[in-house]
mmCIF file of C-alpha atoms and ligand atoms in Angstrom:
data_model
loop_
_atom_site.group_PDB
_atom_site.id
_atom_site.type_symbol
_atom_site.label_atom_id
_atom_site.label_comp_id
_atom_site.label_asym_id
_atom_site.label_seq_id
_atom_site.Cartn_x
_atom_site.Cartn_y
_atom_site.Cartn_z
ATOM 1 C CA MET A 1 2.971 36.280 8.126
ATOM 2 C CA THR A 2 6.595 36.237 7.351
ATOM 3 C CA ALA A 3 8.091 38.244 4.231
ATOM 4 C CA PRO A 4 7.337 37.368 1.243
ATOM 5 C CA GLY A 5 9.978 34.984 -0.916
ATOM 6 C CA GLN A 6 10.553 34.152 3.448
ATOM 7 C CA ASP A 7 7.749 31.495 2.732
ATOM 8 C CA ARG A 8 9.686 28.337 4.592
ATOM 9 C CA PRO A 9 8.750 24.485 3.182
ATOM 10 C CA ALA A 10 5.456 22.658 4.772
ATOM 11 C CA VAL A 11 5.079 19.026 3.809
ATOM 12 C CA VAL A 12 0.313 19.479 2.834
ATOM 13 C CA VAL A 13 -1.258 16.267 3.956
ATOM 14 C CA ILE A 14 -5.112 15.979 2.348
ATOM 15 C CA GLY A 15 -6.561 13.642 5.033
ATOM 16 C CA ALA A 16 -4.801 13.992 7.639
ATOM 17 C CA SER A 17 -6.825 12.936 10.408
ATOM 18 C CA ARG A 18 -6.501 8.916 10.257
ATOM 19 C CA GLY A 19 -5.391 6.329 8.765
ATOM 20 C CA ILE A 20 -2.627 6.963 5.718
ATOM 21 C CA GLY A 21 -2.915 10.304 6.517
ATOM 22 C CA LYS A 22 -2.450 11.093 9.014
ATOM 23 C CA ALA A 23 0.167 7.958 8.933
ATOM 24 C CA ILE A 24 2.102 9.952 6.077
ATOM 25 C CA ALA A 25 2.397 13.105 7.825
ATOM 26 C CA ASP A 26 4.078 11.191 11.573
ATOM 27 C CA VAL A 27 6.641 10.225 9.405
ATOM 28 C CA ALA A 28 6.784 13.728 7.426
ATOM 29 C CA ALA A 29 6.746 15.324 10.695
ATOM 30 C CA ARG A 30 9.783 13.264 11.491
ATOM 31 C CA ASP A 31 11.501 13.886 8.886
ATOM 32 C CA GLY A 32 11.663 17.210 10.333
ATOM 33 C CA ALA A 33 8.689 18.428 8.065
ATOM 34 C CA PRO A 34 6.592 21.143 9.610
ATOM 35 C CA VAL A 35 3.647 19.639 8.184
ATOM 36 C CA VAL A 36 -0.189 20.954 7.896
ATOM 37 C CA LEU A 37 -2.918 18.513 8.345
ATOM 38 C CA VAL A 38 -6.137 18.786 6.009
ATOM 39 C CA ALA A 39 -9.516 17.041 6.803
ATOM 40 C CA ARG A 40 -13.263 17.455 7.690
ATOM 41 C CA SER A 41 -13.135 16.794 10.774
ATOM 42 C CA ALA A 42 -11.122 19.854 13.640
ATOM 43 C CA GLU A 43 -11.202 17.405 16.867
ATOM 44 C CA THR A 44 -9.117 14.265 15.040
ATOM 45 C CA LEU A 45 -7.187 16.744 12.900
ATOM 46 C CA ALA A 46 -6.626 18.348 16.820
ATOM 47 C CA THR A 47 -6.321 15.268 17.935
ATOM 48 C CA ALA A 48 -3.433 14.197 14.795
ATOM 49 C CA ALA A 49 -1.357 17.339 15.692
ATOM 50 C CA ASP A 50 -0.755 17.437 19.345
ATOM 51 C CA ASP A 51 0.754 13.686 19.222
ATOM 52 C CA ILE A 52 3.396 15.127 15.374
ATOM 53 C CA ARG A 53 4.472 18.452 18.534
ATOM 54 C CA LYS A 54 4.336 15.673 21.203
ATOM 55 C CA ALA A 55 6.531 13.732 19.977
ATOM 56 C CA GLY A 56 8.697 17.151 18.587
ATOM 57 C CA GLY A 57 7.378 18.191 15.416
ATOM 58 C CA GLU A 58 5.417 20.780 14.378
ATOM 59 C CA ALA A 59 1.759 21.205 12.702
ATOM 60 C CA TYR A 60 -1.131 23.267 11.250
ATOM 61 C CA THR A 61 -4.509 22.448 11.098
ATOM 62 C CA LEU A 62 -6.903 22.800 8.691
ATOM 63 C CA SER A 63 -9.872 22.483 8.744
ATOM 64 C CA LEU A 64 -12.363 21.746 5.344
ATOM 65 C CA ASP A 65 -14.267 19.786 3.489
ATOM 66 C CA LEU A 66 -12.546 18.974 -0.164
ATOM 67 C CA LEU A 67 -16.759 18.782 -1.582
ATOM 68 C CA ALA A 68 -17.027 22.298 -1.183
ATOM 69 C CA GLU A 69 -17.111 25.184 -3.807
ATOM 70 C CA ASN A 70 -12.778 26.635 -4.064
ATOM 71 C CA ALA A 71 -11.891 24.462 -1.331
ATOM 72 C CA ALA A 72 -8.044 23.993 -2.914
ATOM 73 C CA GLY A 73 -7.699 28.014 -3.156
ATOM 74 C CA GLY A 74 -8.017 27.616 0.281
ATOM 75 C CA VAL A 75 -5.506 24.784 1.431
ATOM 76 C CA ASP A 76 -3.220 28.196 -0.392
ATOM 77 C CA ASP A 77 -4.774 30.782 1.669
ATOM 78 C CA PHE A 78 -4.432 28.783 4.515
ATOM 79 C CA LEU A 79 -0.318 28.216 3.695
ATOM 80 C CA SER A 80 -0.160 32.048 2.232
ATOM 81 C CA ALA A 81 -1.735 33.386 6.101
ATOM 82 C CA ASN A 82 0.758 30.974 7.824
ATOM 83 C CA GLY A 83 4.610 31.834 4.981
ATOM 84 C CA LEU A 84 4.033 28.374 4.139
ATOM 85 C CA PHE A 85 4.534 27.281 0.550
ATOM 86 C CA CYS A 86 3.704 23.770 0.072
ATOM 87 C CA ASP A 87 6.771 21.144 -1.392
ATOM 88 C CA VAL A 88 5.381 18.444 -0.766
ATOM 89 C CA LEU A 89 1.611 17.553 -1.603
ATOM 90 C CA VAL A 90 0.552 13.787 -0.396
ATOM 91 C CA ASN A 91 -3.327 13.352 -1.299
ATOM 92 C CA SER A 92 -4.070 10.548 0.879
ATOM 93 C CA ALA A 93 -8.066 11.744 1.155
ATOM 94 C CA GLY A 94 -10.385 9.409 -0.635
ATOM 95 C CA PHE A 95 -13.719 7.120 -0.258
ATOM 96 C CA GLY A 96 -15.195 3.513 -1.798
ATOM 97 C CA LEU A 97 -18.080 3.066 -2.033
ATOM 98 C CA ARG A 98 -19.268 -1.032 -2.372
ATOM 99 C CA GLY A 99 -22.598 -2.999 -4.867
ATOM 100 C CA GLY A 100 -23.364 -2.920 -7.129
ATOM 101 C CA ALA A 101 -22.937 0.769 -9.557
ATOM 102 C CA ALA A 102 -26.884 0.765 -11.422
ATOM 103 C CA VAL A 103 -28.500 0.911 -7.895
ATOM 104 C CA LEU A 104 -25.654 2.646 -5.544
ATOM 105 C CA PRO A 105 -26.812 6.482 -4.770
ATOM 106 C CA LEU A 106 -25.917 8.325 -8.231
ATOM 107 C CA GLU A 107 -25.166 10.952 -4.920
ATOM 108 C CA GLU A 108 -22.809 8.739 -3.780
ATOM 109 C CA GLN A 109 -20.998 7.528 -6.777
ATOM 110 C CA LEU A 110 -20.806 11.798 -8.160
ATOM 111 C CA GLY A 111 -18.768 12.692 -4.409
ATOM 112 C CA LEU A 112 -16.372 9.268 -5.213
ATOM 113 C CA VAL A 113 -15.235 10.731 -8.169
ATOM 114 C CA ASP A 114 -14.796 14.267 -6.664
ATOM 115 C CA LEU A 115 -13.225 13.675 -3.287
ATOM 116 C CA ASN A 116 -10.772 10.879 -5.344
ATOM 117 C CA ILE A 117 -10.454 12.503 -8.440
ATOM 118 C CA ARG A 118 -11.032 16.095 -9.532
ATOM 119 C CA ALA A 119 -10.399 17.040 -5.642
ATOM 120 C CA LEU A 120 -7.318 15.079 -6.047
ATOM 121 C CA THR A 121 -6.388 17.008 -9.608
ATOM 122 C CA GLU A 122 -7.186 20.386 -8.975
ATOM 123 C CA LEU A 123 -4.930 20.066 -6.095
ATOM 124 C CA THR A 124 -2.002 18.800 -7.932
ATOM 125 C CA LEU A 125 -2.392 20.839 -10.167
ATOM 126 C CA ARG A 126 -2.467 24.084 -8.683
ATOM 127 C CA LEU A 127 0.342 23.340 -6.717
ATOM 128 C CA LEU A 128 2.631 21.942 -9.524
ATOM 129 C CA PRO A 129 3.660 24.676 -10.477
ATOM 130 C CA GLY A 130 5.058 26.740 -7.730
ATOM 131 C CA MET A 131 6.657 23.177 -7.758
ATOM 132 C CA VAL A 132 8.797 23.010 -10.876
ATOM 133 C CA ALA A 133 9.373 26.770 -10.655
ATOM 134 C CA ARG A 134 11.655 26.154 -7.318
ATOM 135 C CA ARG A 135 13.016 22.593 -8.555
ATOM 136 C CA ARG A 136 12.413 20.939 -5.894
ATOM 137 C CA GLY A 137 9.491 19.228 -3.659
ATOM 138 C CA GLY A 138 6.352 16.615 -5.057
ATOM 139 C CA VAL A 139 3.004 14.597 -5.044
ATOM 140 C CA ILE A 140 3.023 11.982 -3.346
ATOM 141 C CA ASN A 141 -0.850 10.027 -4.383
ATOM 142 C CA LEU A 142 -2.735 7.005 -2.807
ATOM 143 C CA GLY A 143 -3.928 5.273 -5.094
ATOM 144 C CA SER A 144 -3.951 1.198 -4.623
ATOM 145 C CA VAL A 145 -3.651 -2.260 -5.891
ATOM 146 C CA ALA A 146 -7.437 -0.833 -7.127
ATOM 147 C CA SER A 147 -5.370 0.450 -9.414
ATOM 148 C CA PHE A 148 -4.511 -2.443 -11.875
ATOM 149 C CA THR A 149 -8.076 -3.273 -12.810
ATOM 150 C CA PRO A 150 -11.726 -3.026 -12.964
ATOM 151 C CA GLY A 151 -13.177 -3.801 -9.942
ATOM 152 C CA PRO A 152 -16.828 -5.561 -10.401
ATOM 153 C CA TYR A 153 -19.360 -3.912 -7.254
ATOM 154 C CA MET A 154 -16.576 -1.351 -5.937
ATOM 155 C CA ALA A 155 -16.715 -0.262 -10.473
ATOM 156 C CA LEU A 156 -15.937 3.872 -9.705
ATOM 157 C CA TYR A 157 -13.301 2.605 -6.392
ATOM 158 C CA TYR A 158 -11.175 0.997 -9.033
ATOM 159 C CA ALA A 159 -11.684 2.848 -11.471
ATOM 160 C CA SER A 160 -10.825 6.295 -9.700
ATOM 161 C CA LYS A 161 -7.414 4.593 -8.719
ATOM 162 C CA GLY A 162 -7.368 3.255 -12.087
ATOM 163 C CA PHE A 163 -6.699 7.467 -13.042
ATOM 164 C CA VAL A 164 -4.341 7.939 -10.441
ATOM 165 C CA ARG A 165 -2.078 6.361 -10.988
ATOM 166 C CA SER A 166 -1.819 6.809 -14.865
ATOM 167 C CA PHE A 167 -2.017 10.941 -14.089
ATOM 168 C CA SER A 168 -0.093 9.934 -11.610
ATOM 169 C CA GLU A 169 2.907 8.032 -13.294
ATOM 170 C CA ALA A 170 2.535 10.225 -16.629
ATOM 171 C CA LEU A 171 3.615 13.749 -14.099
ATOM 172 C CA HIS A 172 6.598 11.935 -12.718
ATOM 173 C CA GLN A 173 7.996 10.915 -16.562
ATOM 174 C CA GLU A 174 6.888 14.389 -17.050
ATOM 175 C CA LEU A 175 8.426 16.235 -14.489
ATOM 176 C CA ARG A 176 11.953 14.055 -14.410
ATOM 177 C CA ARG A 177 15.142 16.329 -14.446
ATOM 178 C CA THR A 178 12.668 19.513 -13.540
ATOM 179 C CA GLY A 179 13.884 18.414 -9.611
ATOM 180 C CA VAL A 180 10.422 18.069 -9.134
ATOM 181 C CA THR A 181 9.014 14.340 -7.761
ATOM 182 C CA VAL A 182 5.829 12.359 -8.603
ATOM 183 C CA THR A 183 4.651 8.609 -5.962
ATOM 184 C CA CYS A 184 2.207 6.960 -6.357
ATOM 185 C CA VAL A 185 1.074 4.668 -3.994
ATOM 186 C CA ALA A 186 -0.495 1.390 -4.889
ATOM 187 C CA PRO A 187 -1.470 -0.682 -1.189
ATOM 188 C CA GLY A 188 -3.644 -3.087 -0.536
ATOM 189 C CA PRO A 189 -5.869 -3.462 1.550
ATOM 190 C CA VAL A 190 -4.317 -1.312 5.131
ATOM 191 C CA ALA A 191 -6.028 -1.166 9.139
ATOM 192 C CA THR A 192 -7.787 1.099 7.926
ATOM 193 C CA GLU A 193 -11.749 2.617 8.978
ATOM 194 C CA PHE A 194 -11.496 3.201 4.494
ATOM 195 C CA LEU A 195 -12.621 -0.582 4.674
ATOM 196 C CA SER A 196 -15.543 -0.006 7.498
ATOM 197 C CA THR A 197 -16.876 2.894 5.079
ATOM 198 C CA SER A 198 -16.360 1.130 2.492
ATOM 199 C CA GLY A 199 -18.370 -2.063 2.742
ATOM 200 C CA ALA A 200 -15.490 -3.630 1.840
ATOM 201 C CA ASN A 201 -14.873 -5.322 4.937
ATOM 202 C CA ARG A 202 -17.496 -7.522 4.663
ATOM 203 C CA VAL A 203 -16.961 -9.143 1.277
ATOM 204 C CA ALA A 204 -14.491 -11.969 0.827
ATOM 205 C CA LEU A 205 -12.109 -10.416 -1.641
ATOM 206 C CA PHE A 206 -11.428 -7.849 1.603
ATOM 207 C CA LYS A 207 -11.349 -11.314 4.049
ATOM 208 C CA ILE A 208 -8.964 -12.774 2.661
ATOM 209 C CA LEU A 209 -5.880 -10.297 1.505
ATOM 210 C CA PRO A 210 -4.149 -9.848 4.695
ATOM 211 C CA LYS A 211 -4.380 -6.242 5.981
ATOM 212 C CA LEU A 212 -0.920 -3.934 5.966
ATOM 213 C CA GLU A 213 -0.114 -1.310 9.143
ATOM 214 C CA PRO A 214 -0.681 2.546 7.564
ATOM 215 C CA GLY A 215 2.483 3.036 9.707
ATOM 216 C CA TYR A 216 4.075 0.872 7.765
ATOM 217 C CA VAL A 217 2.903 2.096 4.118
ATOM 218 C CA ALA A 218 3.416 5.602 5.379
ATOM 219 C CA GLU A 219 7.191 5.101 5.762
ATOM 220 C CA ARG A 220 7.271 3.070 2.060
ATOM 221 C CA ALA A 221 5.711 5.457 0.930
ATOM 222 C CA TRP A 222 7.874 8.282 2.214
ATOM 223 C CA ARG A 223 11.083 6.688 1.962
ATOM 224 C CA GLY A 224 9.913 5.777 -1.963
ATOM 225 C CA PHE A 225 8.866 9.240 -2.812
ATOM 226 C CA LYS A 226 12.455 11.079 -0.983
ATOM 227 C CA ALA A 227 14.148 7.925 -3.099
ATOM 228 C CA GLY A 228 11.961 9.830 -6.015
ATOM 229 C CA ARG A 229 10.131 6.434 -7.348
ATOM 230 C CA ARG A 230 7.434 6.387 -10.130
ATOM 231 C CA LEU A 231 5.912 3.919 -8.362
ATOM 232 C CA VAL A 232 5.015 2.635 -3.890
ATOM 233 C CA ILE A 233 3.520 -0.884 -4.133
ATOM 234 C CA PRO A 234 4.321 -2.118 -0.127
ATOM 235 C CA GLY A 235 4.614 -4.838 1.186
ATOM 236 C CA LEU A 236 4.406 -8.900 -0.458
ATOM 237 C CA SER A 237 0.771 -8.893 -0.900
ATOM 238 C CA ALA A 238 0.598 -6.224 -2.453
ATOM 239 C CA LYS A 239 3.053 -7.202 -4.793
ATOM 240 C CA LEU A 240 1.961 -10.402 -5.900
ATOM 241 C CA THR A 241 -2.460 -9.184 -5.824
ATOM 242 C CA ILE A 242 -0.452 -7.129 -9.500
ATOM 243 C CA LEU A 243 1.851 -9.326 -11.058
ATOM 244 C CA LEU A 244 -1.881 -11.333 -10.767
ATOM 245 C CA ALA A 245 -3.869 -9.118 -11.834
ATOM 246 C CA THR A 246 -1.611 -7.969 -14.728
ATOM 247 C CA LEU A 247 -1.195 -11.977 -15.575
ATOM 248 C CA VAL A 248 -4.579 -13.007 -15.466
ATOM 249 C CA PRO A 249 -6.885 -12.877 -18.133
ATOM 250 C CA SER A 250 -10.131 -10.421 -18.156
ATOM 251 C CA ALA A 251 -12.184 -13.723 -19.210
ATOM 252 C CA ILE A 252 -11.089 -14.954 -15.898
ATOM 253 C CA MET A 253 -10.284 -12.241 -13.491
ATOM 254 C CA LEU A 254 -14.105 -9.755 -13.937
ATOM 255 C CA PRO A 255 -15.617 -12.597 -12.807
ATOM 256 C CA LEU A 256 -13.027 -13.806 -10.079
ATOM 257 C CA ILE A 257 -13.068 -10.209 -8.320
ATOM 258 C CA GLY A 258 -17.139 -10.126 -8.588
ATOM 259 C CA ARG A 259 -17.984 -13.252 -6.980
ATOM 260 C CA LEU A 260 -15.444 -11.806 -4.345
ATOM 261 C CA GLN A 261 -16.740 -8.380 -4.119
ATOM 262 C CA ARG A 262 -20.578 -8.993 -3.672
ATOM 263 C CA ARG A 263 -22.569 -10.634 -1.101
ATOM 264 C CA SER A 264 -25.394 -13.170 -1.779
ATOM 265 C CA LYS A 265 -27.809 -10.467 0.212
ATOM 266 C CA ASP A 266 -27.266 -7.402 -2.385
ATOM 267 C CA PRO A 267 -29.434 -5.714 -4.678
ATOM 268 C CA CYS A 268 -29.245 -7.955 -7.995
ATOM 269 C CA PRO A 269 -27.802 -4.978 -10.219
ATOM 270 C CA CYS A 270 -30.581 -5.533 -12.481
ATOM 271 C CA GLY A 271 -32.810 -3.238 -9.957
ATOM 272 C CA SER A 272 -35.263 -5.985 -9.335
ATOM 273 C CA GLY A 273 -34.957 -4.743 -5.534
ATOM 274 C CA ARG A 274 -34.317 -8.718 -4.936
ATOM 275 C CA SER A 275 -31.213 -9.914 -4.068
ATOM 276 C CA TYR A 276 -28.933 -10.952 -6.827
ATOM 277 C CA THR A 277 -28.834 -14.431 -5.389
ATOM 278 C CA ALA A 278 -33.023 -15.045 -6.408
ATOM 279 C CA CYS A 279 -32.403 -12.362 -8.995
ATOM 280 C CA CYS A 280 -30.124 -12.949 -12.163
ATOM 281 C CA GLY A 281 -27.864 -15.284 -10.152
ATOM 282 C CA ALA A 282 -30.563 -17.217 -9.527
ATOM 283 C CA ARG A 283 -29.081 -20.779 -10.675
ATOM 284 C CA GLY A 284 -30.301 -21.899 -15.091
ATOM 285 C CA SER A 285 -31.086 -18.088 -14.966
ATOM 286 C CA SER A 286 -31.711 -16.844 -18.713
ATOM 287 C CA ARG A 287 -30.180 -13.216 -17.208
ATOM 288 C CA ASP A 288 -27.160 -14.825 -15.264
ATOM 289 C CA ILE A 289 -24.939 -11.942 -16.368
ATOM 290 C CA SER A 290 -22.230 -13.444 -13.215
ATOM 291 C CA THR A 291 -20.668 -15.254 -15.962
ATOM 292 C CA GLN A 292 -20.908 -12.467 -18.189
ATOM 293 C CA SER A 293 -16.961 -11.199 -19.498
ATOM 294 C CA GLY A 294 -15.559 -8.628 -22.118
HETATM 295 N N1 NAP B 1 -7.236 1.394 3.536
HETATM 296 C C1 NAP B 1 -7.457 1.448 2.910
HETATM 297 O O1 NAP B 1 -7.839 -0.639 1.986
HETATM 298 C C2 NAP B 1 -6.435 1.334 1.422
HETATM 299 C C3 NAP B 1 -5.718 0.824 0.564
HETATM 300 C C4 NAP B 1 -5.392 1.830 -0.603
HETATM 301 C C5 NAP B 1 -5.372 2.230 -1.203
HETATM 302 N N2 NAP B 1 -6.695 3.491 0.117
HETATM 303 C C6 NAP B 1 -6.400 4.296 -0.182
HETATM 304 O O2 NAP B 1 -5.846 4.853 0.347
HETATM 305 C C7 NAP B 1 -6.156 6.919 1.058
HETATM 306 C C8 NAP B 1 -6.331 6.864 2.514
HETATM 307 O O3 NAP B 1 -7.770 6.131 2.415
HETATM 308 P P1 NAP B 1 -7.385 6.033 4.267
HETATM 309 O O4 NAP B 1 -7.735 3.459 4.288
HETATM 310 O O5 NAP B 1 -6.244 6.465 5.819
HETATM 311 O O6 NAP B 1 -9.149 6.126 4.362
HETATM 312 P P2 NAP B 1 -9.688 6.544 5.994
HETATM 313 O O7 NAP B 1 -9.010 6.584 7.282
HETATM 314 O O8 NAP B 1 -10.929 6.391 5.761
HETATM 315 O O9 NAP B 1 -9.398 8.249 6.050
HETATM 316 C C9 NAP B 1 -9.704 8.853 4.823
HETATM 317 C C10 NAP B 1 -9.395 10.629 5.568
HETATM 318 O O10 NAP B 1 -9.968 11.521 4.450
HETATM 319 C C11 NAP B 1 -9.909 12.537 4.921
HETATM 320 N N3 NAP B 1 -11.190 13.060 4.307
HETATM 321 C C12 NAP B 1 -12.454 12.393 3.662
HETATM 322 N N4 NAP B 1 -13.660 12.758 3.150
HETATM 323 C C13 NAP B 1 -13.118 14.171 2.403
HETATM 324 C C14 NAP B 1 -13.095 15.032 1.984
HETATM 325 N N5 NAP B 1 -14.445 15.582 1.909
HETATM 326 N N6 NAP B 1 -12.356 16.672 2.034
HETATM 327 C C15 NAP B 1 -11.106 16.559 3.559
HETATM 328 N N7 NAP B 1 -11.211 15.142 4.046
HETATM 329 C C16 NAP B 1 -11.791 14.722 3.463
HETATM 330 C C17 NAP B 1 -10.622 11.401 6.261
HETATM 331 O O11 NAP B 1 -11.003 13.327 7.105
HETATM 332 P P3 NAP B 1 -12.748 13.743 7.691
HETATM 333 O O12 NAP B 1 -13.193 12.494 7.638
HETATM 334 O O13 NAP B 1 -12.052 14.354 9.207
HETATM 335 O O14 NAP B 1 -12.488 14.256 6.454
HETATM 336 C C18 NAP B 1 -9.807 10.754 7.051
HETATM 337 O O15 NAP B 1 -8.675 12.032 7.207
HETATM 338 C C19 NAP B 1 -7.531 6.300 0.108
HETATM 339 O O16 NAP B 1 -7.484 7.221 -0.956
HETATM 340 C C20 NAP B 1 -7.652 5.087 -0.033
HETATM 341 O O17 NAP B 1 -8.850 4.975 -1.051
HETATM 342 C C21 NAP B 1 -7.230 2.882 1.033
#
């Protein structure tokens, strides 16, 4: 433990055991920063930390479930116990759920809100005042191209990313001239476990769109943050997707996304227990919700 005031700056990566978070931790460590890797799985965290140490970096691991009570307080305690302070916070823990909001399990959907929104917000708000007082550092929040439009059949995921982008961009503006940067990163599909755990890899939209490598997204995110950018959109396909999402009217965009994110065998959102195509989606059905807009 170091004397008070002697603590060293660290990059704290939430969701660092794999995927984009792990890749950002690798890039930050290569840049010379001690990194604190946070996620639930102790084993995968240990492997990620070993990779960083083998490459000459300094890594600490904290196994923590962000959905547990006072998890954010656990991050503070860990930093103090190791003579570190959070110079840069990277919020990369998050998950998606695909399916009709009316039929997906309520607890899982509220868990998504707790992780993608509440945990990210609490960590950001807890750690920002210290950054502002020191007039350095900042936050990298993982948004998504999904933050630019509502997303039928992944409704809560898209909405959570809309929150992340709005919150991050507003903070960026508020903190101009304080020496603190808040950057939102908005990638399209990235080749990580997210695509299978969310079920996104089973629908047409995610099959059509090209997948980026996590290392590429991480390099862009870190470089953009260091340059003080408000929003980082890695890759041409993500930029084009966002352009489309902002130019095409919702009356066209929402049925299109709904169609591309729905599977014919999905349970019907009306709760009948039958498949969508055999129920409300049947041709000529008076309950054909796929053509409703607004
Ligand atoms: N992959 C994509 O296509 C894509 C596209 C756009 C945006 N994003 C966003 O980018 C971020 C990272 O996604 P990814 O693709 O890297 O996903 P991923 O490969 O599934 O990694 C998610 C990370 O979050 C951790 N995590 C999950 N639940 C947690 C909890 N309750 N407490 C603590 N840690 C938890 C996981 O580790 P443990 O399981 O060990 O806890 C893992 O380290 C997410 O916010 C995602 O929405 C992803």
